[in-house]
Amino acid sequence: MQDLWVALPGLLLWITLLILPWRPWSTRESLDAKVNIELDLSNITVLVPARDEAITITRTLKSISEQGNIHQIILIDDQSTDNTAKIASATGIENLVILKGKPLPESWSGKLWALEQGLAEINTDYVLLLDADIELLPGTLKSLLNKAQTDNRDLVSLMASLRMHTAWEKLLMPAFIYFFKLLYPFAISNSDNKYVAAAAGGCVLIKTSILRKIGGFQALKHELIDDCSLARKIKQNHGRIWIGLTRSAISHREYIKLSMIWNMVTRTAFTQLSYSVLFLVLCSVLMTMAFILPFMAIVSLSPLSGFLGCVTFLIIWGTYLPLIRYYSIDMVWMLTLPLAGIMYLLMTWDSAIQHWKGKSAVWKDRTYTR
């Protein structure tokens, strides 16, 4: 009977997650390209902040230009050390404007500073914020605008389909999205609930008026997790937001090595927990209950505990399956969620340790306080 204390916590945790009315594990909040929608895109300006994006920038810009009659595409070359601006200019896109980014002021992140410079050039009703590594399939921007207009949303963002080619990417990238959706349930974020607000910063369509109302990117300059901070400020100003998955905005940023993913996560993981030791301990307890205790139950000598542990893992895999199927990944990767979860917990602890040591985060040869 004592072994049940090993088996029951994880089982109850996963049953609770499974029956939550907002179903954070599902893929129902999604939006893909619709090429048959007739919409005027001339009231949209696209901002693309780019720093050392020579490899991806051509594909990104061409995918934007193929969306339709966009008013203007503004590429802000954020002090690149490669040929990003030259390669962009060679695309020959007529409505492309390339801004040479000014030196980064103190206390700004590079991306937000680039976007702030681009915002000064905008006079359209909407602005699309798009990362330089993201390709839009035809019809994606029309779907975004249609969603914003028909649902009366001030901000619509898409969780870009991350690259899932290598073993490390298949192990960790779907899990990254899965845990993001647990932390920020899309259904609640898309409601009027003022406590949960999420956006995926790689692809965001926002009304220019409300962006300026909140103070532009100046209001976010101290934020490392700028996308969710933007969503929160929109809600605080009585705006309405929507976030969903997509297979029509595709990120081509490579994460070939584990170290690349590890560094990406540790840069902001402890920030996500508000630098709170209490939240870090709580996170550790929950992850232990979710993934370690069920395994301990299976290897215990108690048949009942072993059975309950097996049931727990079936629920774990069942909640992960919708996302695996959504991204058309081999179903065997469904089995790896516990391993991915433990690895993300280790990354979070590493992020906290680096913060306590006073080590700065590094991104694109720039340092930021964790």
Coordinates of N, CA and C in Angstrom, one line a residue, residues 133-321:
D133 N 14.0 34.3 -40.0 CA 14.2 32.9 -40.4 C 12.9 32.2 -40.8
I134 N 11.8 32.9 -40.8 CA 10.5 32.3 -41.0 C 9.9 32.5 -42.4
E135 N 9.5 31.4 -43.0 CA 8.9 31.4 -44.3 C 7.4 31.3 -44.2
L136 N 6.7 32.2 -44.9 CA 5.3 32.1 -44.9 C 4.8 31.4 -46.1
L137 N 4.0 30.4 -46.0 CA 3.4 29.8 -47.1 C 2.3 30.7 -47.7
P138 N 2.0 30.6 -49.1 CA 1.0 31.5 -49.7 C -0.3 31.4 -49.0
G139 N -0.9 32.6 -48.7 CA -2.2 32.7 -48.1 C -2.1 32.9 -46.6
T140 N -0.9 32.8 -46.0 CA -0.8 32.9 -44.5 C -1.2 34.3 -44.0
L141 N -0.7 35.3 -44.6 CA -1.0 36.7 -44.2 C -2.5 37.0 -44.3
K142 N -3.1 36.5 -45.4 CA -4.6 36.7 -45.5 C -5.3 36.0 -44.4
S143 N -4.9 34.8 -44.0 CA -5.5 34.1 -42.9 C -5.4 34.9 -41.6
L144 N -4.2 35.4 -41.4 CA -3.9 36.2 -40.2 C -4.9 37.5 -40.1
L145 N -4.9 38.2 -41.3 CA -5.8 39.4 -41.3 C -7.2 39.0 -41.2
N146 N -7.6 37.9 -41.8 CA -9.0 37.5 -41.7 C -9.4 37.1 -40.3
K147 N -8.5 36.5 -39.6 CA -8.7 36.1 -38.2 C -8.9 37.4 -37.3
A148 N -8.0 38.3 -37.6 CA -8.0 39.6 -36.8 C -9.3 40.3 -37.0
Q149 N -9.8 40.4 -38.3 CA -11.0 41.2 -38.6 C -12.2 40.5 -38.2
T150 N -12.4 39.2 -38.5 CA -13.6 38.5 -38.2 C -13.8 38.2 -36.7
D151 N -12.7 38.0 -36.0 CA -12.8 37.8 -34.5 C -12.6 39.1 -33.7
N152 N -12.4 40.2 -34.4 CA -12.1 41.5 -33.7 C -11.0 41.3 -32.7
R153 N -9.8 40.9 -33.3 CA -8.6 40.8 -32.4 C -7.6 41.9 -32.7
D154 N -7.0 42.4 -31.7 CA -6.0 43.5 -31.9 C -4.6 42.9 -32.2
L155 N -4.4 41.6 -31.7 CA -3.2 40.9 -32.0 C -3.5 39.5 -32.3
V156 N -2.9 39.0 -33.4 CA -3.0 37.6 -33.7 C -1.6 37.0 -34.0
S157 N -1.2 36.0 -33.3 CA 0.1 35.4 -33.5 C 0.1 34.0 -33.7
L158 N 1.1 33.5 -34.4 CA 1.2 32.1 -34.8 C 2.5 31.5 -34.2
M159 N 2.3 30.3 -33.6 CA 3.5 29.6 -33.1 C 4.1 28.9 -34.4
A160 N 5.2 29.5 -34.9 CA 5.8 28.9 -36.1 C 6.1 27.5 -36.0
S161 N 6.0 26.8 -37.0 CA 6.5 25.4 -37.1 C 8.0 25.3 -37.0
L162 N 8.5 24.8 -35.9 CA 9.9 24.8 -35.7 C 10.6 23.7 -36.5
R163 N 11.8 23.8 -36.8 CA 12.6 22.8 -37.5 C 12.7 21.5 -36.7
M164 N 12.3 20.4 -37.3 CA 12.3 19.1 -36.6 C 12.8 18.0 -37.5
H165 N 14.1 18.2 -37.8 CA 14.8 17.3 -38.8 C 15.8 16.4 -38.0
T166 N 16.6 16.9 -37.2 CA 17.6 16.1 -36.5 C 17.0 15.4 -35.3
A167 N 17.7 14.5 -34.7 CA 17.2 13.7 -33.6 C 17.0 14.7 -32.4
W168 N 17.9 15.6 -32.2 CA 17.7 16.5 -31.1 C 16.5 17.4 -31.3
E169 N 16.3 17.9 -32.5 CA 15.1 18.7 -32.8 C 13.8 17.9 -32.6
K170 N 13.8 16.7 -33.0 CA 12.6 15.9 -32.9 C 12.3 15.5 -31.4
L171 N 13.4 15.4 -30.6 CA 13.2 15.1 -29.2 C 12.7 16.4 -28.4
L172 N 13.3 17.5 -28.8 CA 13.1 18.7 -27.9 C 12.1 19.8 -28.4
M173 N 12.0 19.9 -29.8 CA 11.2 21.0 -30.3 C 9.7 20.8 -30.1
P174 N 9.2 19.6 -30.4 CA 7.7 19.4 -30.1 C 7.4 19.6 -28.6
A175 N 8.4 19.1 -27.8 CA 8.2 19.2 -26.4 C 8.2 20.6 -25.9
F176 N 9.1 21.5 -26.6 CA 9.1 22.9 -26.3 C 7.8 23.5 -26.5
I177 N 7.1 23.2 -27.6 CA 5.8 23.8 -27.8 C 4.8 23.2 -26.9
Y178 N 4.9 21.9 -26.6 CA 4.0 21.3 -25.6 C 4.0 21.9 -24.3
F179 N 5.2 22.2 -23.7 CA 5.3 22.8 -22.4 C 4.9 24.3 -22.4
F180 N 5.2 24.9 -23.6 CA 4.8 26.3 -23.7 C 3.2 26.4 -23.6
K181 N 2.6 25.4 -24.2 CA 1.1 25.4 -24.2 C 0.6 25.1 -22.8
L182 N 1.3 24.3 -22.0 CA 0.9 24.0 -20.7 C 1.1 25.2 -19.8
L183 N 2.2 26.0 -20.0 CA 2.4 27.2 -19.3 C 1.5 28.3 -19.6
Y184 N 1.2 28.4 -20.9 CA 0.3 29.5 -21.4 C -0.8 28.8 -22.2
P185 N -1.8 28.2 -21.5 CA -2.9 27.6 -22.3 C -3.5 28.5 -23.3
F186 N -3.5 28.1 -24.6 CA -4.0 29.0 -25.6 C -5.4 29.4 -25.5
A187 N -6.3 28.5 -25.0 CA -7.7 28.8 -24.9 C -7.9 29.9 -23.8
I188 N -7.1 29.9 -22.8 CA -7.3 30.9 -21.7 C -6.7 32.2 -22.2
S189 N -5.5 32.1 -22.9 CA -4.9 33.3 -23.4 C -5.8 34.0 -24.4
N190 N -6.5 33.2 -25.2 CA -7.4 33.8 -26.2 C -8.7 34.3 -25.6
S191 N -9.0 34.1 -24.3 CA -10.2 34.6 -23.7 C -9.9 36.0 -23.1
D192 N -10.8 36.5 -22.3 CA -10.7 37.8 -21.7 C -10.0 37.7 -20.3
N193 N -9.5 36.5 -20.0 CA -8.8 36.3 -18.7 C -7.5 37.2 -18.7
K194 N -7.4 38.0 -17.7 CA -6.4 39.0 -17.7 C -5.0 38.5 -17.1
Y195 N -5.1 37.2 -16.6 CA -3.9 36.7 -16.0 C -3.0 35.8 -16.9
V196 N -3.6 35.4 -18.0 CA -2.8 34.6 -19.0 C -2.8 35.3 -20.3
A197 N -1.6 35.6 -20.8 CA -1.5 36.3 -22.1 C -0.2 35.8 -22.8
A198 N -0.4 35.2 -24.0 CA 0.7 34.6 -24.7 C 0.7 35.1 -26.1
A199 N 1.9 35.2 -26.7 CA 2.1 35.5 -28.1 C 3.4 34.8 -28.5
A200 N 3.4 34.4 -29.8 CA 4.6 33.8 -30.3 C 5.3 34.9 -31.2
G201 N 6.4 35.4 -30.7 CA 7.0 36.6 -31.3 C 7.5 36.4 -32.7
G202 N 7.7 35.2 -33.2 CA 8.2 35.0 -34.6 C 7.2 35.5 -35.7
C203 N 5.9 35.5 -35.4 CA 4.9 35.8 -36.4 C 3.7 36.5 -35.6
V204 N 3.7 37.8 -35.7 CA 2.6 38.5 -34.9 C 2.0 39.6 -35.9
L205 N 0.7 39.6 -36.0 CA 0.0 40.6 -36.7 C -0.7 41.5 -35.6
I206 N -0.4 42.8 -35.6 CA -1.0 43.6 -34.6 C -1.4 44.9 -35.2
K207 N -2.5 45.5 -34.6 CA -2.9 46.8 -35.0 C -1.9 47.9 -34.6
T208 N -1.6 48.7 -35.5 CA -0.6 49.7 -35.2 C -1.0 50.7 -34.1
S209 N -2.3 51.0 -34.1 CA -2.8 51.9 -33.1 C -2.6 51.5 -31.7
I210 N -2.9 50.2 -31.4 CA -2.7 49.7 -30.1 C -1.3 49.5 -29.7
L211 N -0.5 49.2 -30.7 CA 1.0 49.1 -30.5 C 1.5 50.4 -30.0
R212 N 1.1 51.5 -30.7 CA 1.5 52.8 -30.3 C 0.9 53.2 -29.0
K213 N -0.3 52.8 -28.7 CA -1.0 53.1 -27.4 C -0.2 52.6 -26.2
I214 N 0.3 51.4 -26.3 CA 1.1 50.9 -25.2 C 2.5 51.4 -25.1
G215 N 2.9 52.3 -26.0 CA 4.2 52.9 -26.0 C 5.2 52.3 -26.9
G216 N 4.7 51.5 -27.9 CA 5.6 50.9 -28.8 C 6.5 49.9 -28.1
F217 N 7.6 49.6 -28.8 CA 8.6 48.6 -28.2 C 9.4 49.2 -27.1
Q218 N 9.3 50.5 -26.9 CA 10.0 51.2 -25.8 C 9.4 50.6 -24.5
A219 N 8.1 50.2 -24.5 CA 7.5 49.7 -23.3 C 8.0 48.3 -22.9
L220 N 8.7 47.7 -23.9 CA 9.1 46.3 -23.7 C 10.6 46.1 -23.6
K221 N 11.3 47.2 -23.7 CA 12.8 47.1 -23.9 C 13.5 46.4 -22.8
H222 N 13.0 46.3 -21.6 CA 13.7 45.6 -20.6 C 13.3 44.1 -20.5
E223 N 12.4 43.7 -21.4 CA 11.9 42.3 -21.4 C 12.7 41.3 -22.2
L224 N 13.2 40.2 -21.7 CA 13.8 39.2 -22.5 C 12.8 38.3 -23.2
I225 N 11.6 38.1 -22.5 CA 10.5 37.3 -23.1 C 9.5 38.4 -23.6
D226 N 9.9 39.0 -24.7 CA 9.2 40.2 -25.2 C 7.8 39.9 -25.8
D227 N 7.6 38.7 -26.4 CA 6.4 38.4 -27.0 C 5.2 38.2 -26.1
C228 N 5.4 37.5 -25.0 CA 4.4 37.4 -24.0 C 4.2 38.7 -23.2
S229 N 5.2 39.5 -23.1 CA 5.1 40.8 -22.4 C 4.2 41.7 -23.3
L230 N 4.4 41.6 -24.6 CA 3.6 42.4 -25.5 C 2.1 42.0 -25.4
A231 N 1.9 40.7 -25.4 CA 0.5 40.2 -25.3 C -0.2 40.6 -24.0
R232 N 0.6 40.6 -22.9 CA 0.1 41.0 -21.6 C -0.3 42.5 -21.6
K233 N 0.6 43.3 -22.2 CA 0.3 44.8 -22.3 C -0.9 45.1 -23.2
I234 N -1.1 44.3 -24.2 CA -2.3 44.5 -25.1 C -3.5 44.2 -24.2
K235 N -3.5 43.1 -23.5 CA -4.7 42.8 -22.6 C -4.9 43.9 -21.5
Q236 N -3.8 44.4 -21.0 CA -3.9 45.4 -19.9 C -4.6 46.7 -20.5
N237 N -4.5 46.9 -21.8 CA -5.1 48.0 -22.4 C -6.4 47.7 -23.1
H238 N -7.0 46.6 -22.6 CA -8.4 46.2 -23.0 C -8.4 45.7 -24.5
G239 N -7.2 45.3 -25.0 CA -7.2 44.7 -26.3 C -7.5 43.2 -26.3
R240 N -7.8 42.6 -27.4 CA -8.1 41.2 -27.5 C -7.0 40.5 -28.4
I241 N -6.6 39.4 -27.9 CA -5.5 38.7 -28.6 C -5.9 37.2 -28.9
W242 N -5.1 36.7 -29.8 CA -5.3 35.3 -30.2 C -4.0 34.7 -30.6
I243 N -3.7 33.4 -30.1 CA -2.5 32.7 -30.5 C -2.9 31.3 -30.9
G244 N -2.2 30.8 -31.9 CA -2.5 29.4 -32.3 C -1.3 28.8 -33.0
L245 N -1.4 27.5 -33.1 CA -0.4 26.7 -33.9 C -0.6 27.0 -35.4
T246 N 0.4 26.6 -36.1 CA 0.3 26.7 -37.6 C 1.4 25.8 -38.2
R247 N 1.1 25.4 -39.4 CA 2.1 24.7 -40.3 C 2.4 25.5 -41.5
S248 N 1.9 26.8 -41.5 CA 2.1 27.7 -42.6 C 3.1 28.8 -42.4
A249 N 3.6 28.9 -41.2 CA 4.7 29.8 -40.9 C 5.9 28.9 -40.4
I250 N 6.9 28.7 -41.2 CA 7.9 27.7 -41.0 C 9.2 28.3 -40.6
S251 N 9.7 28.0 -39.5 CA 11.0 28.5 -39.0 C 12.1 27.6 -39.6
H252 N 13.1 28.2 -40.2 CA 14.3 27.4 -40.8 C 15.5 27.6 -40.0
R253 N 15.4 28.0 -38.7 CA 16.5 28.1 -37.9 C 16.9 26.7 -37.4
E254 N 18.2 26.4 -37.6 CA 18.7 25.0 -37.3 C 19.1 24.9 -35.9
Y255 N 18.8 23.8 -35.3 CA 19.3 23.4 -33.9 C 19.9 22.0 -34.1
I256 N 21.1 22.0 -34.7 CA 21.7 20.7 -35.0 C 22.2 20.0 -33.8
K257 N 22.8 20.8 -32.9 CA 23.5 20.3 -31.7 C 22.6 20.5 -30.5
L258 N 22.7 19.6 -29.5 CA 22.0 19.8 -28.2 C 22.4 21.2 -27.6
S259 N 23.7 21.5 -27.7 CA 24.1 22.8 -27.1 C 23.4 24.0 -27.6
M260 N 23.0 24.0 -28.9 CA 22.3 25.1 -29.5 C 20.9 25.2 -28.8
I261 N 20.2 24.1 -28.6 CA 18.9 24.2 -27.9 C 19.1 24.5 -26.5
W262 N 20.1 23.9 -25.9 CA 20.3 24.2 -24.4 C 20.6 25.7 -24.2
N263 N 21.4 26.3 -25.0 CA 21.7 27.7 -24.8 C 20.4 28.6 -25.1
M264 N 19.6 28.2 -26.1 CA 18.4 28.9 -26.4 C 17.4 28.9 -25.2
V265 N 17.3 27.8 -24.5 CA 16.4 27.6 -23.4 C 16.9 28.3 -22.2
T266 N 18.2 28.1 -21.8 CA 18.7 28.6 -20.6 C 18.8 30.2 -20.6
R267 N 18.7 30.7 -21.8 CA 18.8 32.2 -21.9 C 17.6 32.8 -21.2
T268 N 16.4 32.2 -21.2 CA 15.2 32.8 -20.6 C 14.4 31.9 -19.6
A269 N 14.9 30.7 -19.4 CA 14.1 29.8 -18.6 C 13.8 30.3 -17.2
F270 N 14.9 30.8 -16.5 CA 14.7 31.3 -15.2 C 13.9 32.6 -15.2
T271 N 14.1 33.3 -16.2 CA 13.3 34.6 -16.4 C 11.8 34.2 -16.4
Q272 N 11.5 33.1 -17.1 CA 10.1 32.6 -17.3 C 9.5 32.4 -15.9
L273 N 10.3 32.0 -14.9 CA 9.9 31.7 -13.6 C 10.0 32.9 -12.7
S274 N 10.2 34.1 -13.3 CA 10.3 35.4 -12.6 C 11.4 35.4 -11.5
Y275 N 12.5 34.6 -11.8 CA 13.7 34.5 -11.0 C 13.3 34.0 -9.6
S276 N 12.2 33.3 -9.4 CA 11.7 32.9 -8.1 C 12.2 31.5 -7.8
V277 N 12.9 31.4 -6.6 CA 13.3 30.1 -6.1 C 12.1 29.2 -5.8
L278 N 11.1 29.8 -5.3 CA 9.8 29.1 -5.0 C 9.2 28.4 -6.2
F279 N 9.2 29.2 -7.3 CA 8.6 28.7 -8.6 C 9.5 27.6 -9.1
L280 N 10.9 27.8 -9.0 CA 11.8 26.8 -9.4 C 11.6 25.4 -8.7
V281 N 11.4 25.5 -7.4 CA 11.2 24.3 -6.6 C 9.9 23.7 -7.0
L282 N 8.8 24.5 -7.1 CA 7.5 24.0 -7.5 C 7.6 23.3 -8.8
C283 N 8.3 23.9 -9.8 CA 8.5 23.3 -11.1 C 9.2 22.0 -11.0
S284 N 10.2 21.9 -10.2 CA 10.9 20.7 -10.0 C 10.0 19.6 -9.4
V285 N 9.2 20.0 -8.4 CA 8.3 19.0 -7.8 C 7.3 18.5 -8.8
L286 N 6.7 19.4 -9.6 CA 5.7 18.9 -10.6 C 6.3 18.0 -11.6
M287 N 7.5 18.4 -12.1 CA 8.2 17.5 -13.1 C 8.6 16.2 -12.5
T288 N 8.9 16.2 -11.3 CA 9.3 14.9 -10.6 C 8.0 14.0 -10.5
M289 N 6.9 14.7 -10.1 CA 5.6 13.9 -10.0 C 5.2 13.4 -11.4
A290 N 5.4 14.3 -12.4 CA 4.9 14.0 -13.8 C 5.7 12.9 -14.4
F291 N 7.0 12.8 -14.3 CA 7.8 11.9 -15.1 C 8.7 10.9 -14.3
I292 N 9.2 11.3 -13.1 CA 10.1 10.4 -12.4 C 9.3 9.4 -11.5
L293 N 8.3 9.9 -10.8 CA 7.5 9.0 -9.9 C 6.8 7.9 -10.7
P294 N 6.2 8.2 -11.9 CA 5.6 7.1 -12.6 C 6.6 6.0 -13.0
F295 N 7.8 6.4 -13.4 CA 8.8 5.4 -13.7 C 9.2 4.6 -12.5
M296 N 9.3 5.3 -11.3 CA 9.6 4.5 -10.1 C 8.5 3.6 -9.8
A297 N 7.3 3.9 -10.0 CA 6.2 3.0 -9.8 C 6.3 1.8 -10.6
I298 N 6.7 1.9 -11.9 CA 6.7 0.8 -12.8 C 7.8 -0.2 -12.3
V299 N 8.9 0.3 -11.9 CA 10.1 -0.6 -11.5 C 9.9 -1.0 -10.1
S300 N 8.9 -0.6 -9.4 CA 8.7 -1.1 -8.0 C 8.3 -2.5 -8.0
L301 N 8.3 -3.2 -6.9 CA 7.9 -4.6 -6.8 C 6.4 -4.8 -6.6
S302 N 5.7 -3.6 -6.5 CA 4.2 -3.7 -6.3 C 3.5 -3.8 -7.7
P303 N 2.7 -4.9 -7.9 CA 2.0 -5.0 -9.2 C 1.0 -3.9 -9.4
L304 N 0.3 -3.4 -8.3 CA -0.7 -2.4 -8.4 C 0.0 -1.1 -8.8
S305 N 1.1 -0.7 -8.1 CA 1.9 0.5 -8.4 C 2.4 0.4 -9.8
G306 N 2.9 -0.7 -10.2 CA 3.4 -0.9 -11.6 C 2.3 -0.7 -12.6
F307 N 1.1 -1.2 -12.3 CA 0.0 -1.0 -13.2 C -0.4 0.5 -13.3
L308 N -0.5 1.1 -12.2 CA -0.8 2.6 -12.2 C 0.2 3.4 -12.9
G309 N 1.5 3.0 -12.7 CA 2.6 3.7 -13.5 C 2.4 3.5 -15.0
C310 N 2.0 2.4 -15.4 CA 1.8 2.1 -16.9 C 0.6 3.0 -17.4
V311 N -0.4 3.0 -16.6 CA -1.6 3.9 -17.0 C -1.2 5.3 -17.1
T312 N -0.3 5.8 -16.1 CA 0.1 7.2 -16.2 C 0.9 7.4 -17.5
F313 N 1.8 6.5 -17.9 CA 2.5 6.7 -19.1 C 1.6 6.7 -20.3
L314 N 0.6 5.9 -20.3 CA -0.3 5.9 -21.4 C -1.0 7.3 -21.5
I315 N -1.4 7.9 -20.4 CA -2.0 9.2 -20.4 C -1.0 10.2 -20.9
I316 N 0.3 10.1 -20.4 CA 1.3 11.1 -20.9 C 1.5 11.0 -22.4
W317 N 1.6 9.8 -22.9 CA 1.8 9.7 -24.4 C 0.5 10.1 -25.1
G318 N -0.7 9.9 -24.5 CA -1.9 10.2 -25.2 C -2.1 11.7 -25.3
T319 N -1.6 12.5 -24.3 CA -1.7 14.0 -24.4 C -0.6 14.5 -25.4
Y320 N 0.4 13.8 -25.6 CA 1.5 14.3 -26.5 C 1.2 13.9 -27.9
L321 N 0.4 12.9 -28.1 CA 0.1 12.4 -29.5 C -0.5 13.4 -30.4

